[in-house]
Every structure is written in structure tokens, then in C-alpha cells.
CSV table of C-alpha atoms in Angstrom, one decimal:
chain,number,residue,atom,x,y,z
A,5,MET,CA,108.4,247.6,287.8
A,6,ARG,CA,109.5,248.3,284.3
A,7,GLN,CA,107.8,246.4,281.4
A,8,THR,CA,109.8,245.1,278.5
A,9,PRO,CA,108.6,246.7,275.3
A,10,VAL,CA,107.5,244.4,272.4
A,11,ARG,CA,109.5,245.0,269.4
A,12,LEU,CA,107.3,245.8,266.3
A,13,PRO,CA,109.7,244.6,263.7
A,14,TYR,CA,109.8,241.0,265.1
A,15,LEU,CA,106.0,240.9,265.1
A,16,LEU,CA,105.8,242.0,261.4
A,17,ILE,CA,108.4,239.5,260.3
A,18,GLY,CA,106.5,236.7,262.1
A,19,THR,CA,103.3,237.6,260.4
A,20,LEU,CA,104.9,237.7,256.9
A,21,ILE,CA,106.5,234.2,257.5
A,22,ALA,CA,103.2,232.8,258.5
A,23,LEU,CA,101.5,234.2,255.4
A,24,LEU,CA,104.3,232.8,253.2
A,25,ILE,CA,104.0,229.4,254.6
A,26,GLY,CA,100.3,229.4,254.1
A,27,ALA,CA,100.8,230.5,250.5
A,28,LEU,CA,103.2,227.7,249.9
A,29,ILE,CA,100.9,225.1,251.3
A,30,ALA,CA,98.0,226.3,249.1
A,31,ALA,CA,100.0,226.8,245.9
A,32,PRO,CA,100.3,223.0,244.7
A,33,ALA,CA,96.5,222.6,244.6
A,34,GLN,CA,96.1,225.8,242.5
A,35,ILE,CA,98.9,224.6,240.2
A,36,THR,CA,97.4,221.1,239.8
A,37,GLN,CA,94.0,222.6,239.0
A,38,ALA,CA,95.5,224.9,236.4
A,39,GLN,CA,97.5,222.1,234.8
A,40,THR,CA,94.4,220.0,234.5
A,41,THR,CA,92.4,222.8,232.9
A,42,THR,CA,95.1,223.6,230.5
A,43,THR,CA,95.6,220.0,229.4
A,44,THR,CA,92.0,219.5,228.3
A,45,ALA,CA,91.9,222.8,226.5
A,46,ILE,CA,94.9,222.2,224.3
A,47,PRO,CA,93.7,220.8,220.8
A,48,THR,CA,95.4,217.7,219.5
A,49,SER,CA,96.8,217.2,216.0
A,50,THR,CA,95.0,213.8,215.6
A,51,PRO,CA,91.9,214.1,213.3
A,52,VAL,CA,88.6,213.1,214.9
A,53,PHE,CA,86.5,210.5,213.0
A,54,THR,CA,82.8,211.2,212.8
A,55,PRO,CA,80.6,208.2,211.7
A,56,THR,CA,78.3,208.9,208.7
A,57,ALA,CA,75.1,207.3,207.6
A,58,THR,CA,75.4,204.1,205.5
A,59,LEU,CA,74.5,204.7,201.9
A,60,PRO,CA,72.2,202.2,200.1
A,61,ILE,CA,73.9,199.9,197.5
A,62,LEU,CA,72.5,200.7,194.0
A,63,VAL,CA,72.5,198.3,191.1
A,64,VAL,CA,73.0,200.2,187.9
A,65,THR,CA,70.7,199.1,185.1
A,66,PRO,CA,71.1,199.9,181.4
A,67,ALA,CA,69.6,203.0,179.9
A,68,SER,CA,66.7,200.9,178.6
A,69,GLY,CA,65.5,200.4,182.2
A,70,CYS,CA,65.8,196.5,182.1
A,71,TYR,CA,68.4,194.1,183.3
A,72,ALA,CA,70.2,191.9,180.8
A,73,PRO,CA,67.7,189.2,179.8
A,74,LEU,CA,68.3,185.5,180.6
A,75,GLN,CA,70.0,183.5,177.9
A,76,LEU,CA,66.8,181.7,176.7
A,77,ARG,CA,66.0,180.4,173.2
A,78,ILE,CA,62.9,181.1,171.2
A,79,GLY,CA,61.2,177.7,170.7
A,80,GLY,CA,62.8,176.4,173.9
A,81,LEU,CA,60.9,175.1,177.0
A,82,VAL,CA,61.0,177.0,180.3
A,83,VAL,CA,59.4,176.4,183.7
A,84,VAL,CA,57.5,179.3,185.0
A,85,THR,CA,56.9,179.6,188.7
A,86,GLY,CA,53.5,179.8,190.3
A,87,GLY,CA,51.8,183.2,190.9
A,88,VAL,CA,52.5,184.6,187.5
A,89,ASN,CA,50.1,186.6,185.3
A,90,VAL,CA,49.9,186.1,181.6
A,91,ARG,CA,49.0,189.2,179.6
A,92,ALA,CA,47.9,190.0,176.1
A,93,THR,CA,50.7,192.6,175.6
A,94,PRO,CA,54.2,193.0,177.2
A,95,SER,CA,53.0,195.5,179.8
A,96,VAL,CA,51.8,195.5,183.4
A,97,SER,CA,48.6,197.2,182.1
A,98,GLY,CA,48.1,194.6,179.4
A,99,VAL,CA,44.8,192.6,179.4
A,100,LEU,CA,45.0,189.6,181.8
A,101,LEU,CA,44.7,186.4,179.8
A,102,ASN,CA,45.6,183.8,182.4
A,103,TYR,CA,47.1,183.2,185.8
A,104,PHE,CA,49.5,180.4,186.6
A,105,ALA,CA,48.7,179.5,190.2
A,106,GLU,CA,51.3,176.8,190.1
A,107,GLU,CA,54.5,175.9,188.2
A,108,LYS,CA,53.9,175.5,184.5
A,109,LEU,CA,56.0,174.1,181.6
A,110,VAL,CA,55.7,176.4,178.6
A,111,ARG,CA,57.4,177.2,175.3
A,112,LEU,CA,58.9,180.6,174.4
A,113,ILE,CA,57.5,181.9,171.1
A,114,ASP,CA,58.6,185.5,171.2
A,115,GLY,CA,60.7,188.0,173.2
A,116,PRO,CA,62.4,189.4,175.1
A,117,VAL,CA,60.7,192.8,175.1
A,118,CYS,CA,61.7,195.5,177.7
A,119,ALA,CA,58.8,197.3,179.2
A,120,ASN,CA,58.0,198.8,182.7
A,121,GLY,CA,61.5,197.8,183.8
A,122,TYR,CA,61.0,194.1,183.1
A,123,ASN,CA,62.0,191.7,180.3
A,124,TRP,CA,58.8,190.0,178.9
A,125,TRP,CA,58.6,186.7,177.0
A,126,ARG,CA,55.6,185.4,175.0
A,127,VAL,CA,54.8,181.8,176.0
A,128,ALA,CA,52.5,179.1,174.8
A,129,GLY,CA,51.5,175.7,175.9
A,130,VAL,CA,49.0,176.4,178.7
A,131,GLY,CA,45.8,178.2,177.8
A,132,GLU,CA,46.0,181.2,175.4
A,133,PRO,CA,49.5,182.4,174.4
A,134,GLY,CA,50.6,185.5,176.2
A,135,TRP,CA,53.4,187.6,177.8
A,136,VAL,CA,55.0,186.9,181.2
A,137,ILE,CA,57.6,188.7,183.2
A,138,GLU,CA,61.1,187.2,183.3
A,139,GLY,CA,61.7,188.5,186.8
A,140,THR,CA,64.8,190.3,188.2
A,141,PRO,CA,68.2,189.2,189.5
A,142,GLY,CA,67.7,187.3,192.7
A,143,ARG,CA,64.0,186.6,191.9
A,144,TYR,CA,63.6,185.2,188.5
A,145,LEU,CA,60.2,183.8,187.6
A,146,MET,CA,61.3,181.3,184.9
A,147,GLU,CA,64.2,179.0,184.2
A,148,GLN,CA,65.4,176.8,181.4
A,149,ALA,CA,63.6,173.4,181.3
A,150,PRO,CA,65.6,170.2,181.4
A,151,ASP,CA,66.9,168.9,178.1
A,152,PRO,CA,64.0,167.1,176.5
A,153,GLY,CA,66.5,164.8,174.8
A,154,THR,CA,67.2,163.0,178.1
A,155,THR,CA,63.8,161.9,179.2
A,156,GLY,CA,63.8,158.3,178.0
A,157,CYS,CA,61.9,157.8,174.8
A,158,PHE,CA,61.6,154.7,172.7
A,159,PRO,CA,63.5,154.8,169.4
A,160,ALA,CA,61.6,156.8,166.8
A,161,ARG,CA,59.7,154.9,164.2
A,162,GLU,CA,61.3,154.3,160.9
A,163,GLY,CA,59.8,155.8,157.8
A,164,ILE,CA,59.1,159.2,159.4
A,165,ALA,CA,61.3,162.0,158.1
A,166,VAL,CA,61.3,165.8,157.8
A,167,GLY,CA,59.7,166.7,154.5
A,168,GLY,CA,57.7,163.4,154.4
A,169,GLN,CA,54.2,162.6,155.5
A,170,VAL,CA,52.6,160.8,158.4
A,171,ARG,CA,49.1,159.4,158.5
A,172,ALA,CA,46.9,159.5,161.7
A,173,ILE,CA,46.0,156.1,162.8
A,174,THR,CA,43.7,157.4,165.5
A,175,GLY,CA,42.3,160.8,166.0
A,176,SER,CA,45.6,162.5,166.6
A,177,ARG,CA,45.6,165.7,168.8
A,178,VAL,CA,47.7,168.5,167.2
A,179,ARG,CA,49.1,170.7,170.0
A,180,ASP,CA,50.9,174.0,170.1
A,181,ALA,CA,53.9,172.5,171.9
A,182,ALA,CA,55.6,169.1,172.2
A,183,ASP,CA,53.9,168.3,175.5
A,184,PRO,CA,50.9,166.2,176.4
A,185,GLY,CA,49.6,169.1,178.5
A,186,ALA,CA,49.9,171.7,175.7
A,187,LEU,CA,46.9,173.4,174.1
A,188,VAL,CA,45.1,171.3,171.5
A,189,ILE,CA,44.8,173.2,168.2
A,190,THR,CA,42.9,170.6,166.3
A,191,VAL,CA,42.4,166.9,166.0
A,192,ALA,CA,43.6,165.1,162.9
A,193,PRO,CA,40.9,162.5,161.9
A,194,PRO,CA,42.0,158.9,161.4
A,195,GLY,CA,43.5,158.5,158.0
A,196,SER,CA,44.4,162.2,157.5
A,197,LEU,CA,47.8,163.1,156.2
A,198,MET,CA,50.2,165.5,157.9
A,199,THR,CA,53.5,166.9,156.5
A,200,VAL,CA,56.5,166.6,158.9
A,201,LEU,CA,58.3,169.9,159.5
A,202,GLU,CA,60.5,169.0,162.5
A,203,GLY,CA,61.3,166.1,164.8
A,204,PRO,CA,61.5,163.8,166.4
A,205,ARG,CA,61.7,165.6,169.7
A,206,CYS,CA,61.7,163.5,172.9
A,207,TRP,CA,59.6,164.9,175.8
A,208,ASN,CA,58.1,163.0,178.8
A,209,GLY,CA,58.9,159.6,177.2
A,210,LEU,CA,57.2,160.4,173.9
A,211,ASN,CA,58.5,161.3,170.5
A,212,TRP,CA,56.9,164.4,169.0
A,213,TYR,CA,56.8,165.8,165.4
A,214,ARG,CA,55.9,169.2,164.3
A,215,VAL,CA,53.5,168.9,161.4
A,216,ARG,CA,51.4,170.9,159.0
A,217,THR,CA,47.8,169.7,158.5
A,218,ARG,CA,44.3,170.9,157.8
A,219,TYR,CA,42.3,172.6,160.6
A,220,GLN,CA,39.3,170.4,161.3
A,221,VAL,CA,37.3,169.9,158.1
A,222,THR,CA,38.4,173.1,156.4
A,223,GLU,CA,41.2,173.7,153.8
A,224,THR,CA,43.0,176.0,156.2
A,225,LEU,CA,46.5,174.7,157.1
A,226,ILE,CA,47.9,174.9,160.6
A,227,GLU,CA,51.1,173.8,162.3
A,228,GLY,CA,51.5,172.0,165.5
A,229,TRP,CA,52.9,169.0,167.3
A,230,VAL,CA,51.7,165.4,167.3
A,231,GLY,CA,52.8,162.5,169.5
A,232,GLU,CA,54.1,159.3,167.9
A,233,GLY,CA,52.6,157.0,170.4
A,234,TYR,CA,54.1,153.9,172.0
A,235,PRO,CA,55.1,150.4,170.8
A,236,GLY,CA,51.9,148.5,170.4
A,237,GLU,CA,49.8,151.6,170.3
A,238,TYR,CA,51.2,154.1,167.7
A,239,TRP,CA,49.1,157.0,166.8
A,240,ILE,CA,50.8,157.9,163.5
A,241,VAL,CA,52.6,156.0,160.8
A,242,GLY,CA,55.0,157.2,158.0
A,243,GLY,CA,52.9,158.0,154.9
A,244,VAL,CA,55.2,156.3,152.4
A,245,GLY,CA,55.7,153.1,154.5
A,246,ALA,CA,51.9,152.9,155.0
A,247,ALA,CA,51.3,152.9,151.3
A,248,SER,CA,53.9,150.2,150.5
A,249,THR,CA,53.6,147.9,153.5
A,250,PRO,CA,50.2,146.6,154.5
A,251,LEU,CA,49.4,147.2,158.2
A,252,PRO,CA,48.2,144.3,160.2
A,253,CYS,CA,44.8,144.4,162.0
A,254,ALA,CA,43.7,143.3,165.4
A,255,HIS,CA,41.1,140.6,165.7
A,256,PRO,CA,37.8,142.1,164.6
A,257,LEU,CA,34.8,142.6,166.9
A,258,SER,CA,32.4,139.6,167.1
A,259,TRP,CA,29.7,141.0,164.9
A,260,ARG,CA,27.5,139.5,162.3
A,261,ALA,CA,24.9,140.7,159.8
A,262,GLY,CA,22.1,142.4,161.6
A,263,THR,CA,24.2,143.6,164.5
A,264,ARG,CA,23.3,147.1,165.6
A,265,ALA,CA,25.8,149.6,167.0
A,266,ALA,CA,26.4,153.3,167.3
A,267,ILE,CA,29.2,155.7,166.8
A,268,SER,CA,31.1,156.5,170.0
A,269,TYR,CA,34.1,158.8,170.5
A,270,GLY,CA,35.5,161.2,173.1
A,271,ASP,CA,38.0,163.2,171.1
A,272,GLY,CA,35.5,165.5,169.5
A,273,VAL,CA,36.2,164.3,165.9
A,274,PRO,CA,33.2,162.9,163.9
A,275,ARG,CA,33.9,159.5,162.3
A,276,ARG,CA,33.7,159.0,158.6
A,277,LEU,CA,31.5,156.7,156.5
A,278,ARG,CA,33.4,155.9,153.3
A,279,ALA,CA,32.6,154.3,149.9
A,280,GLU,CA,35.4,151.7,150.2
A,281,PRO,CA,37.0,150.0,153.2
A,282,SER,CA,40.1,152.3,153.2
A,283,VAL,CA,41.2,155.6,154.8
A,284,SER,CA,41.6,156.9,151.3
A,285,GLY,CA,38.1,155.9,150.2
A,286,ALA,CA,35.6,158.6,149.1
A,287,LEU,CA,33.9,160.3,152.0
A,288,VAL,CA,30.2,159.4,152.1
A,289,LEU,CA,29.1,161.0,155.4
A,290,GLU,CA,30.5,162.3,158.6
A,291,LEU,CA,28.9,160.5,161.6
A,292,LEU,CA,28.4,162.2,164.9
A,293,ASP,CA,28.6,160.6,168.3
A,294,GLY,CA,25.5,158.4,168.9
A,295,VAL,CA,24.5,157.8,165.3
A,296,ALA,CA,23.2,154.2,165.0
A,297,PHE,CA,23.8,151.8,162.2
A,298,GLU,CA,23.3,148.1,161.2
A,299,VAL,CA,25.9,145.7,159.9
A,300,ILE,CA,25.2,144.5,156.4
A,301,ASP,CA,27.9,141.9,155.9
A,302,GLY,CA,28.9,139.5,158.6
A,303,SER,CA,32.7,139.7,158.2
A,304,ALA,CA,35.1,142.7,158.5
A,305,VAL,CA,37.6,143.7,155.9
A,306,CYS,CA,41.2,144.5,157.1
A,307,SER,CA,42.7,147.6,155.4
A,308,GLY,CA,45.3,150.1,156.5
A,309,GLY,CA,45.5,148.6,160.0
A,310,TYR,CA,41.7,148.8,160.6
A,311,ASN,CA,38.8,146.4,160.5
A,312,TRP,CA,36.1,147.9,158.3
A,313,TRP,CA,32.4,147.0,158.4
A,314,HIS,CA,29.8,147.4,155.7
A,315,VAL,CA,26.9,149.2,157.4
A,316,ARG,CA,23.6,151.0,156.8
A,317,ILE,CA,22.7,154.1,158.8
A,318,LEU,CA,19.4,153.5,160.5
A,319,THR,CA,17.9,157.0,160.2
A,320,THR,CA,18.7,157.6,156.5
A,321,GLY,CA,19.4,154.2,155.0
A,322,ILE,CA,22.7,155.4,153.6
A,323,THR,CA,25.3,152.6,153.3
A,324,GLY,CA,29.1,152.6,153.4
A,325,TRP,CA,32.1,151.4,155.3
A,326,ILE,CA,33.2,152.4,158.8
A,327,ALA,CA,36.4,151.4,160.7
A,328,GLU,CA,35.8,150.0,164.2
A,329,GLY,CA,38.9,151.5,165.7
A,330,THR,CA,41.6,149.6,167.6
A,331,PRO,CA,41.5,147.7,170.9
A,332,GLY,CA,41.2,150.2,173.7
A,333,ARG,CA,40.2,152.9,171.3
A,334,TYR,CA,37.0,151.6,169.6
A,335,TRP,CA,34.9,154.2,167.8
A,336,VAL,CA,31.7,152.1,167.9
A,337,GLU,CA,29.5,150.8,170.7
A,338,LEU,CA,27.3,147.7,170.5
A,339,ILE,CA,23.6,148.1,170.8
A,340,VAL,CA,22.1,144.8,169.7
A,341,ARG,CA,24.2,141.8,168.7
């Protein structure tokens, strides 16, 4: 039997067709992969933003190294916050004079001075005067005090004027600021004269005058502030008015001849024994606290708003006149009636 021969050309053609079909089937996957790769590799024209670190905000200060100082006035009052040092010089290395643990009312007497990057002001009114830091924007250590003219004072006394004189009715404390909490410079003895330089200034319900007077018993003149007092208990009186208009006296103490008493005061000012019953009488002797005396005459003499007693000092026998003081502020204390 004769076999039919296989034709080689048909076999080759079939093989090529099969290979071509396989290539067509595999081609889309290769093209897709190539397109994906090409797309990610092509650079874009859009700029890429890269975040940078945030820069600190700087506040530019003047070449002097200090911020512009607060608009404060020399002679004005300010409130200083607690936790502030008071130094002898405007420097962080200055000698420490004081420390304000709590809020204080003080008066500006000098400044501002730029040092160590701070504005410094010299203040007075609490302890020894010294320099304090103003602070910096956002953390100031002082501020302007309220207007002292709005704190409800009684009308100022007539007869007291700048350039005139006032006389101390009681031992008047002379302070370095118009404030009852300010430093006491000296105490003007009863009857002493003071020259008025400024005022009245109302503060904490009290009228104040800046005066010039003697320092204690010396001839040295100092300046400071004295309070006027209140209706019914004034501490000073106009010098001219006092000379021309007699001042009334309170009812005298119930003493008689032979009554024994002693000097008594708490303001640190010795009382004065005078040759006449008057604040202008010649000074005989200064009497310290506790000095005992005996009343010579049984009736007091009213002069200058005071009741005066003619007395004899027990230890020395020296005689003279002494004022008893005023109700609530007597300068004598009974020993034996």
C-alpha cells in the first residue's frame, strides 16, 4: 500500500501561523508595561514645592539695645508689680537695695536709662530710693497709677498757698512722696513752720503739700510732702491765717495744781517746754518720752489751738509751759491727779 507523503511546506506554514498568533496574544501585555514605565519616567513641567523650616519672628530693637520706653512722667506715680528688685544703679549687677514681693505704689524720680537691654527708672516711696526695670513689650513691670485727682478728697483748706507757710499743729510726718505709705524723711515738731512749694495734691482721700522745712532739730533744709489732715483733725494750718485768726482749743484736761504727769508720744519727736504758752515762745527744754512734771497753775491757757500748762520738771526743777496736745493725740499722760 502506498503512503501519502506529508508536504513540508504546509507544516512550516502552520508552525509560523501558530508562532504569530502567540506573539499577538503576548504583545498587549508588553505594550501596557512599556507605556506604564514610560509615563512615570517622563518629567512634568509643574514645579515641585518643598516645605522649608519656619523661621523665628524677630522684633528689631533700636541700636541702643532697648525698646522705646513707656510714656511715663518724672514725678508721677506708677504701680510696680510684685517680684521686682530695686538696685542702687541702673544695672542688673547693681547693689540690691530692696525687693518688692508684692505690688507697690511708687513715684518716679529719674530715668529712663537704657542698660543691659532694659529701660530703668529710679523710684521712691517704699524703702530706700533705687532703680527698677520697666520690663519689655508683653511683660511690663510697671504702669501709670490712677489720676490722684480723682480719689475723693475734702476741699483744701483756705489760707494755704504755694509760696506761703504752714504751721504744724501736731507732729507732722514729712514724706518723700504724697502717700501715707511713703518713706518718712523727718517729723516736723508741733508749731514748726514749713514753706509750701507745691500742692494741694489729692491722693487716697487726703490733700498733700510739698514743703521745705528743717531736718529734725538741725538747720539743714529738706523737702518732702505733708498731709493736710481731715475736717475736725487737721495737721497743718496756713501760717498767715494762724497769726491773724485765733485758733479755738478743745476742752482742757481735768488737771489742777499738784497734778503729776509725764511726756508721752509715739512719733519720735521730743516735746518742747517753752518760756511762754505759745508755739512761738522761747524754747526752754526738749522733753523726751517719759519725763515727769508737776502742774504749777490749776488752769490751762488756750493759745494757737492748744491748751498750755505751767509745769515744773520733777528731776531738774526747771519750769515752763507745755501743750497738752489734742483729743486723740495727747502728748502727756497722767500719773497722779
